[in-house]
PDB file of C-alpha atoms in Angstrom:
ATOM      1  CA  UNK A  30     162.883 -44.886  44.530  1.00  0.00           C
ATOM      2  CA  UNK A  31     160.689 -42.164  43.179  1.00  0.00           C
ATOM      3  CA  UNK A  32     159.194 -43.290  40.039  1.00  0.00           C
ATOM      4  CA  UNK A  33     156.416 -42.375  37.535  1.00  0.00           C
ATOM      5  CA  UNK A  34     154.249 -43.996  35.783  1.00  0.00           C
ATOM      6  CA  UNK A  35     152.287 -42.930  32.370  1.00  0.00           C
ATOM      7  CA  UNK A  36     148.960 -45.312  31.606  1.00  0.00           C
ATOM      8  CA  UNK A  37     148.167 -46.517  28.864  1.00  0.00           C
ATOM      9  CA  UNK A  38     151.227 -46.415  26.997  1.00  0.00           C
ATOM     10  CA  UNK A  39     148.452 -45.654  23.730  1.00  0.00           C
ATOM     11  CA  UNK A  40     145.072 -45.074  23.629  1.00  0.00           C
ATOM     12  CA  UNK A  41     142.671 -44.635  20.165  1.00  0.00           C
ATOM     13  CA  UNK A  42     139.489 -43.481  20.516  1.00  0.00           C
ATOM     14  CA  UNK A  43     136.680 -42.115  17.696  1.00  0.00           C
ATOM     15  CA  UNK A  44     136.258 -38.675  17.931  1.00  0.00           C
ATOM     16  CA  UNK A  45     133.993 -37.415  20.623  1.00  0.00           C
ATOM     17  CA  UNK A  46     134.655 -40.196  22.587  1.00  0.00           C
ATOM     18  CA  UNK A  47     135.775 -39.159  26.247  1.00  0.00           C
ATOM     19  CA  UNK A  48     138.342 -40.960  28.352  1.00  0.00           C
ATOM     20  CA  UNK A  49     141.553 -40.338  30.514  1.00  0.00           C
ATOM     21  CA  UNK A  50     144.890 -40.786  30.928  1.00  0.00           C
ATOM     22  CA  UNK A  51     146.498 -41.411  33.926  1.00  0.00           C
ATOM     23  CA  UNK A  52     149.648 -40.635  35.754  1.00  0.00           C
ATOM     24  CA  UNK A  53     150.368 -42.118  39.024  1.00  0.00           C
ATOM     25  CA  UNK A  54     153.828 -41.496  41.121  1.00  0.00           C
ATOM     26  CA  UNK A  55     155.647 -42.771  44.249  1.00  0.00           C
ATOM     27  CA  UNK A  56     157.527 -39.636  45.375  1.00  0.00           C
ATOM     28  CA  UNK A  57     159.573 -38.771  48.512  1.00  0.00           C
ATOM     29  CA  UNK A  58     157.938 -35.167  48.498  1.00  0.00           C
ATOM     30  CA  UNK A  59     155.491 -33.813  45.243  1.00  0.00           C
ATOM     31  CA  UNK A  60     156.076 -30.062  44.362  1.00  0.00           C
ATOM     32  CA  UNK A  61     153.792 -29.849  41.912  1.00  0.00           C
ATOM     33  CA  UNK A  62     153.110 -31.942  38.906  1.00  0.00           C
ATOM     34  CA  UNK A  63     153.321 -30.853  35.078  1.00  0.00           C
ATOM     35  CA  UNK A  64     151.361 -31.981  32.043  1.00  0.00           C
ATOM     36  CA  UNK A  65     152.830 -31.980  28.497  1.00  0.00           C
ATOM     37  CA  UNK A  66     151.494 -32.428  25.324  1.00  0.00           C
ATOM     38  CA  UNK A  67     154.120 -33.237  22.397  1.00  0.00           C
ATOM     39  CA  UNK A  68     153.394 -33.713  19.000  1.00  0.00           C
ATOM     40  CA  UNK A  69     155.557 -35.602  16.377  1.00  0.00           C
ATOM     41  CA  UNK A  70     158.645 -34.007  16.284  1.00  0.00           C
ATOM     42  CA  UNK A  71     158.559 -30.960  18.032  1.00  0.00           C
ATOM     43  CA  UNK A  72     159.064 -30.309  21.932  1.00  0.00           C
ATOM     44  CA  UNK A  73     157.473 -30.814  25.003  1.00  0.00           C
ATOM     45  CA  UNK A  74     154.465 -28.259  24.656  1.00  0.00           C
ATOM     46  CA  UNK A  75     153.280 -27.029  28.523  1.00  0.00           C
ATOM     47  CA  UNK A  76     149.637 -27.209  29.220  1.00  0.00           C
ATOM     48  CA  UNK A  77     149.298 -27.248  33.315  1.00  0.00           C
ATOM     49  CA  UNK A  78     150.667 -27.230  36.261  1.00  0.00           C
ATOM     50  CA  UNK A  79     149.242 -28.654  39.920  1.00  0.00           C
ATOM     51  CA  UNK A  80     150.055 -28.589  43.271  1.00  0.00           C
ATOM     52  CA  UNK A  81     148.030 -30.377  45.875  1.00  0.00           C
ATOM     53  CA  UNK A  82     145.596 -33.132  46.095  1.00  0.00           C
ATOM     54  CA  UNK A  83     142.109 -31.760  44.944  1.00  0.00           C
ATOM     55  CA  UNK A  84     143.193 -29.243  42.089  1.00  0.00           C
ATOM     56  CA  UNK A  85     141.982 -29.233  39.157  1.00  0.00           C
ATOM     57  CA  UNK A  86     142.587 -27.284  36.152  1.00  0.00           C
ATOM     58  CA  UNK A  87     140.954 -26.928  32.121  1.00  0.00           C
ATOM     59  CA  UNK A  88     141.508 -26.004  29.373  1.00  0.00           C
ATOM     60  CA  UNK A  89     139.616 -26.393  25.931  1.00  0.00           C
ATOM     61  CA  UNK A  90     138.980 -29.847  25.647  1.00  0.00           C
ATOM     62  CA  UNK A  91     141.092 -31.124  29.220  1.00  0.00           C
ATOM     63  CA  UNK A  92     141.100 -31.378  32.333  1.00  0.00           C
ATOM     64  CA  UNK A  93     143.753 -32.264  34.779  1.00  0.00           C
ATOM     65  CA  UNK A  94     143.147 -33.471  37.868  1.00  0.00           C
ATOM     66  CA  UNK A  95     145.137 -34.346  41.218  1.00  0.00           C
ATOM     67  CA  UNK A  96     144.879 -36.787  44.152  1.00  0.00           C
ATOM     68  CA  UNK A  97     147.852 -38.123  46.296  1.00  0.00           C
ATOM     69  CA  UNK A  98     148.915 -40.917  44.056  1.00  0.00           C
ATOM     70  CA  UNK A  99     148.009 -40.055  40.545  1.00  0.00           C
ATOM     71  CA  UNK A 100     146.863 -37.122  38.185  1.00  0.00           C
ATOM     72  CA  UNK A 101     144.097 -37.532  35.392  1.00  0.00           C
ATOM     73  CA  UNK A 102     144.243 -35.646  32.024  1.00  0.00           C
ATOM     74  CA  UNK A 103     140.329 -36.099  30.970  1.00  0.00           C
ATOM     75  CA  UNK A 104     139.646 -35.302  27.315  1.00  0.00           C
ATOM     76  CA  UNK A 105     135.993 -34.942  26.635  1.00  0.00           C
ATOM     77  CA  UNK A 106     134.539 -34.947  23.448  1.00  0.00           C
ATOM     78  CA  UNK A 107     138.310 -35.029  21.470  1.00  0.00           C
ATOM     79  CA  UNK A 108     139.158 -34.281  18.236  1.00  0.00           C
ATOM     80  CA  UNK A 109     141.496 -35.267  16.045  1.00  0.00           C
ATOM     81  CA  UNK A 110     143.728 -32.408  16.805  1.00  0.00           C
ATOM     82  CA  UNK A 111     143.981 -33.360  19.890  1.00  0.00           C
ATOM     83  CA  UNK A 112     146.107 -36.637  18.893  1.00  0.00           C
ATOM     84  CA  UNK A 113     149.781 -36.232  20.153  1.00  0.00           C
ATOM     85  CA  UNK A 114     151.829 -37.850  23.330  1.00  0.00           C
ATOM     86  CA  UNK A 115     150.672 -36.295  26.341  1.00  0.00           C
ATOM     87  CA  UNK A 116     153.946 -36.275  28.956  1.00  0.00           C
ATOM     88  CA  UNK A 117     153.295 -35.876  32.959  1.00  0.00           C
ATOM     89  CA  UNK A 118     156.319 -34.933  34.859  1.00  0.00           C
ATOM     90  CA  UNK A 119     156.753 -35.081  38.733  1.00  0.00           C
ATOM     91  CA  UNK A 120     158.862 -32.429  40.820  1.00  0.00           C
ATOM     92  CA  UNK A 121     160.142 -33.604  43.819  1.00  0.00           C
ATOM     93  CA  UNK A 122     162.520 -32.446  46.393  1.00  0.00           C
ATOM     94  CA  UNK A 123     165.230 -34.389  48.619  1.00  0.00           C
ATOM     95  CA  UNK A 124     167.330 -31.594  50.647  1.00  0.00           C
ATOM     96  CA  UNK A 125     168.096 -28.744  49.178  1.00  0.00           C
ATOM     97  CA  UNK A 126     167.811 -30.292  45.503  1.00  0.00           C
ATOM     98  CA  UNK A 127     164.960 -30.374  43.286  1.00  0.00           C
ATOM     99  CA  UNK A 128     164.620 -32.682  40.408  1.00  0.00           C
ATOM    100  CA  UNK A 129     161.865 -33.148  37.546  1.00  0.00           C
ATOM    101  CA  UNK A 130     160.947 -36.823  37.051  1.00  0.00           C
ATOM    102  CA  UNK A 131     159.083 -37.779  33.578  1.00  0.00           C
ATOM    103  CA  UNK A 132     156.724 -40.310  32.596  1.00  0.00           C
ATOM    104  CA  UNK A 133     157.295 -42.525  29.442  1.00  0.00           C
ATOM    105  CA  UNK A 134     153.753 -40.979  27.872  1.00  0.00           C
ATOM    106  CA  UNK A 135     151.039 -42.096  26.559  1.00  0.00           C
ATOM    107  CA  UNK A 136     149.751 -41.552  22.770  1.00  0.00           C
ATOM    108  CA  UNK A 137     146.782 -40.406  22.119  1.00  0.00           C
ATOM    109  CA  UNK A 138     145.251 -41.138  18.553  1.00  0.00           C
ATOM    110  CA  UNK A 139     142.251 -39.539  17.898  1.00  0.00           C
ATOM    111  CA  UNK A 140     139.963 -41.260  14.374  1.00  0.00           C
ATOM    112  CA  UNK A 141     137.477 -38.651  12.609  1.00  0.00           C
TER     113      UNK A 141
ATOM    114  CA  UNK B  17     156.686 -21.415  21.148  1.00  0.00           C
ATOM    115  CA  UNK B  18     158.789 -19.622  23.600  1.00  0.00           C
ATOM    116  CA  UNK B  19     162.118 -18.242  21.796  1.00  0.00           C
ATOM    117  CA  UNK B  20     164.088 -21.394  22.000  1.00  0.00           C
ATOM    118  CA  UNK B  21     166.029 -22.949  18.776  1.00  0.00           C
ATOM    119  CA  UNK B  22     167.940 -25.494  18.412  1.00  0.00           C
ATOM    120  CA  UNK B  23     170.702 -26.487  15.531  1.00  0.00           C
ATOM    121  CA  UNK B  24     171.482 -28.698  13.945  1.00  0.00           C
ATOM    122  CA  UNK B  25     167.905 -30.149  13.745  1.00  0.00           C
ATOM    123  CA  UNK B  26     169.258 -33.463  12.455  1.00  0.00           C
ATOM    124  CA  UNK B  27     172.958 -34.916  12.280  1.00  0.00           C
ATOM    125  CA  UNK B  28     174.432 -38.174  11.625  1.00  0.00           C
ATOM    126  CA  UNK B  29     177.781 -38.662  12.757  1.00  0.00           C
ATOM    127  CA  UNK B  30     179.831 -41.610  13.058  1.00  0.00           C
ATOM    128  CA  UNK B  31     180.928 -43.770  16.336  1.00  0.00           C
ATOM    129  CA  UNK B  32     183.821 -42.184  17.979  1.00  0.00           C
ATOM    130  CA  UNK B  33     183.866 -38.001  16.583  1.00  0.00           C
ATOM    131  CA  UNK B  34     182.753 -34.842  18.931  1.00  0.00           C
ATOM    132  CA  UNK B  35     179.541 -33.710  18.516  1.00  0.00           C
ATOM    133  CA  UNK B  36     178.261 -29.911  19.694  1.00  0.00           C
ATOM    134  CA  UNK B  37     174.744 -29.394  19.910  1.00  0.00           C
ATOM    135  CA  UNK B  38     173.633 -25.407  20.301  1.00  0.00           C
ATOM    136  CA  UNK B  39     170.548 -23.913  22.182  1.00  0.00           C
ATOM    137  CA  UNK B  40     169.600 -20.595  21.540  1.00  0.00           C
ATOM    138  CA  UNK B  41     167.244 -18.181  23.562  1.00  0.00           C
ATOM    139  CA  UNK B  42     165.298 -14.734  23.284  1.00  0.00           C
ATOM    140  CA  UNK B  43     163.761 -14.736  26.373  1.00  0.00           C
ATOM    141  CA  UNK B  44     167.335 -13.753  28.472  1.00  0.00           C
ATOM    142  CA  UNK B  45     166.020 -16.979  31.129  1.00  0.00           C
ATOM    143  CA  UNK B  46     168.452 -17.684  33.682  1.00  0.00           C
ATOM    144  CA  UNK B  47     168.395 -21.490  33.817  1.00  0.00           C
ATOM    145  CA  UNK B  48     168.947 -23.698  30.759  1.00  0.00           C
ATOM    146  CA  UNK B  49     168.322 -27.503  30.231  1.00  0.00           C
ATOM    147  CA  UNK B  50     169.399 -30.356  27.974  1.00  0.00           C
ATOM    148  CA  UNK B  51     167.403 -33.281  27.825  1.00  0.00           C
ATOM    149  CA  UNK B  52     167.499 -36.677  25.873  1.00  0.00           C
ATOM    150  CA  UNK B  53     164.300 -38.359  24.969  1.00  0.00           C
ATOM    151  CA  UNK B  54     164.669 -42.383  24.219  1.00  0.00           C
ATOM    152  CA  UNK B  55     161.165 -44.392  23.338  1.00  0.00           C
ATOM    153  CA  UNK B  56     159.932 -46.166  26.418  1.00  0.00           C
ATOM    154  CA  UNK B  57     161.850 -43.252  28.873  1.00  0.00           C
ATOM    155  CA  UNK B  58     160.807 -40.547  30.248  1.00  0.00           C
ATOM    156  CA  UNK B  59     162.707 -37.516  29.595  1.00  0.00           C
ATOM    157  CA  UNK B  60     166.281 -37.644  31.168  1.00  0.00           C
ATOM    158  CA  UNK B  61     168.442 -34.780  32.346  1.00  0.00           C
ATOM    159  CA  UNK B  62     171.602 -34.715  31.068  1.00  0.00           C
ATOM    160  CA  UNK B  63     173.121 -30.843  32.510  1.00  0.00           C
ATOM    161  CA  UNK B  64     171.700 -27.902  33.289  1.00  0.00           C
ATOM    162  CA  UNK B  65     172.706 -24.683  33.774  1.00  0.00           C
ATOM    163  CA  UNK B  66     171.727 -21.689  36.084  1.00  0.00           C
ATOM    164  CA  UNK B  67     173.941 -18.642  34.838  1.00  0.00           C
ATOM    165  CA  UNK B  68     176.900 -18.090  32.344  1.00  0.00           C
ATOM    166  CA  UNK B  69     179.362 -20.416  33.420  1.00  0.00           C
ATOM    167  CA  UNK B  70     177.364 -22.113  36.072  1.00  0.00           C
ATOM    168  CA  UNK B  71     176.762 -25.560  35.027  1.00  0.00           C
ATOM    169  CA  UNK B  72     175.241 -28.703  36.859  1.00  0.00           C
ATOM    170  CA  UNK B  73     175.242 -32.822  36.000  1.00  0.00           C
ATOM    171  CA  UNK B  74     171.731 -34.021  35.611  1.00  0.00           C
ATOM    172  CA  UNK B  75     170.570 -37.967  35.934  1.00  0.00           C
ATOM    173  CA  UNK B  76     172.710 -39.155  32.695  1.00  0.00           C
ATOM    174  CA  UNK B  77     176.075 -36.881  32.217  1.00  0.00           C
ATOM    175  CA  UNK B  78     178.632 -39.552  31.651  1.00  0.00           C
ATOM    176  CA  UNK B  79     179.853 -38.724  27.995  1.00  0.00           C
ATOM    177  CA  UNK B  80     178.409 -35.296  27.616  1.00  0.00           C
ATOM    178  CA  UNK B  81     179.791 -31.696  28.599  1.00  0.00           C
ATOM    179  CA  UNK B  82     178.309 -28.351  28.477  1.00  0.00           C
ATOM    180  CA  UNK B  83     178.994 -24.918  28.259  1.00  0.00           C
ATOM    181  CA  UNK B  84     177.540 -21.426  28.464  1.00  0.00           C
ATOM    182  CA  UNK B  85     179.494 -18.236  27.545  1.00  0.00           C
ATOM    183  CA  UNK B  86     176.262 -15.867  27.476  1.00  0.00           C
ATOM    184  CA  UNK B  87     172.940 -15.724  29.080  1.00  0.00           C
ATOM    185  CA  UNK B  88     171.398 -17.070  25.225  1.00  0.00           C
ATOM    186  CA  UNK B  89     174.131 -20.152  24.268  1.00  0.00           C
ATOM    187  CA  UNK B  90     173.837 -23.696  25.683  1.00  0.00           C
ATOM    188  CA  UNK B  91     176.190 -25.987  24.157  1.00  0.00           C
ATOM    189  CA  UNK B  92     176.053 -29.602  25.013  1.00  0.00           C
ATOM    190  CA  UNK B  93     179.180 -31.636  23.333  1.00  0.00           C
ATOM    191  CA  UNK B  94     179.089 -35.595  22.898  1.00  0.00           C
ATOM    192  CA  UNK B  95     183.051 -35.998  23.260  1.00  0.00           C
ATOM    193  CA  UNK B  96     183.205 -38.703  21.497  1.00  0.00           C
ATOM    194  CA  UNK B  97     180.202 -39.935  20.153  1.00  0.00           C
ATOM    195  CA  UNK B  98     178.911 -43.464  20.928  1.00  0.00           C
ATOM    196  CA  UNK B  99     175.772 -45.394  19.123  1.00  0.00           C
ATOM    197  CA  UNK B 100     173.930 -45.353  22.814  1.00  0.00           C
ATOM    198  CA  UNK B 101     174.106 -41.545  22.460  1.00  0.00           C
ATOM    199  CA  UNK B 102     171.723 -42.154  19.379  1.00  0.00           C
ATOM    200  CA  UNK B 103     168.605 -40.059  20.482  1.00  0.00           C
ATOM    201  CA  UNK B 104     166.785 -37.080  20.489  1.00  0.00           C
ATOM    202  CA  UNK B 105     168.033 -34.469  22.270  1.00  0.00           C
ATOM    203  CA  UNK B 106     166.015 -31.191  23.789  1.00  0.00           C
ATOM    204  CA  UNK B 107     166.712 -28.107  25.021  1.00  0.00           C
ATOM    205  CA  UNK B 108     164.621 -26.407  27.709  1.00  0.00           C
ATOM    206  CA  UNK B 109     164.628 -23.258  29.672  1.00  0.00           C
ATOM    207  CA  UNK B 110     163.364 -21.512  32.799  1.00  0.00           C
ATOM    208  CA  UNK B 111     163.059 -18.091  34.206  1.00  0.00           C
ATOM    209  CA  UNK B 112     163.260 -19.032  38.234  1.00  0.00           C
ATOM    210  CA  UNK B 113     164.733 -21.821  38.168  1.00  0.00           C
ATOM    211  CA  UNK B 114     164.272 -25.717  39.303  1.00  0.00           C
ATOM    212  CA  UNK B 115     160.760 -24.558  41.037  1.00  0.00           C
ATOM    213  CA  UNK B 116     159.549 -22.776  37.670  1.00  0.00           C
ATOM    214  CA  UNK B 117     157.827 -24.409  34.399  1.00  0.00           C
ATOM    215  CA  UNK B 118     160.565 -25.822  32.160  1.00  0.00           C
ATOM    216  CA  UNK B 119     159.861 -24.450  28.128  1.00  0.00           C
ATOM    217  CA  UNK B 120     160.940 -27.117  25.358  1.00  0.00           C
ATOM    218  CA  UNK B 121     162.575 -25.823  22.242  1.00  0.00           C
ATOM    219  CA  UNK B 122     161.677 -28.050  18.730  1.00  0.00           C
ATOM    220  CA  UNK B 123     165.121 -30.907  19.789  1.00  0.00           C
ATOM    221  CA  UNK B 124     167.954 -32.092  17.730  1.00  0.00           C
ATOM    222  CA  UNK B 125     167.877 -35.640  16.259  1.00  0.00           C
ATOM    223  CA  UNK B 126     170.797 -37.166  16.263  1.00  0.00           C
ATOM    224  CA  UNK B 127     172.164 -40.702  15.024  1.00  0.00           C
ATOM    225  CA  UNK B 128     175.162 -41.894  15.403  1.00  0.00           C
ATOM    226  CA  UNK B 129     176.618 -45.015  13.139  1.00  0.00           C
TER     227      UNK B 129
END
């Protein structure tokens, strides 16, 4: 069953302090995986996009990276604007059908 | 934020009455999404569509219904609303389709007693 998986579930950390979330998957065939960021109510906010083992993208403060199992979202140096749920999604396809398979998310809390 | 609203933003309704939800566009995308977002899930598809009258099931349809008479309107209608249906609910949209980025609009909370 293709599953993924969003660890931890919450993470605080003191400003500047750098760390990373992870996202790992068992899928049947990845085409491409998606980071979110969402803050408290509002919508899924899209930040990147990757597509095969060994990409990595930035931007500002993150950086997502990809190997065959998982994905990384590094944040280096964070501040407390960057505190929100950060949402990794998984597109797969089985025959002719693609499907988008989320992650639970983990919070991040950023403290000045 | 791409040109996606959603109304209501919040509704309480009670166990057992119909329920529409509306998603509007600006951006004239072809595909059209509605989501429901329960704490400890991951997002969950309930329909989709990919053109005016073209509609699809998605992971969790049972209870739900949609329509789309133009290119901008999503509706998604609880039938008869249930307290598992309590959630929050998001619309999302794409120009290409189920290989393209998927754009949230701000959701509809909805509880239902």
């Amino acid at each position: 069953e293709d599953q993924v998986t969003q660890s931890p579930e919450a993470l605080r950390l003191q400003e500047g302090e750098s760390s990373s979330l992870n996202c790992s998957y068992t899928v049947s065939g990845l085409r491409g995986l998606f980071w979110y960021r969402q803050d408290p109510g509002k919508g899924p906010e899209f930040l990147f996009t990757l597509y095969s083992a060994g990409e990595e993208k930035e931007k500002e403060r993150l950086k997502a990276t990809l190997t065959k199992k998982e994905s990384f979202l590094h944040i280096t140096a964070p501040k407390p604007e960057d505190s929100a749920t950060y949402l990794c999604a998984v597109r797969t396809k089985m025959d002719s059908n693609y499907q988008l398979i989320w992650g639970a998310g983990t919070k991040l809390i950023i403290k000045p | 934020d791409a040109g996606i609203t959603q109304s209501p933003r919040h509704k309480v309704t009670e166990t057992g009455t119909p329920v529409t939800l509306r998603c509007h566009q600006t951006e004239n995308h072809r595909y059209m999404y509605w989501y429901r977002q329960d704490p400890g899930h991951g997002l969950r598809l309930i329909h989709y569509s990919y053109g005016v009258k073209d509609t699809d099931k998605g992971e969790v349809s049972d209870g739900y219904s949609v329509s789309r008479s133009k290119t901008e309107d999503f509706l998604l209608t609880l039938e008869s609303a249930t307290s598992s249906q309590t959630s929050v609910y998001f619309c999302a949209i794409s120009a290409g389709g189920p290989t393209d980025t998927q754009y949230f609009g701000p959701g509809t909370r909805l509880t239902v007693l």
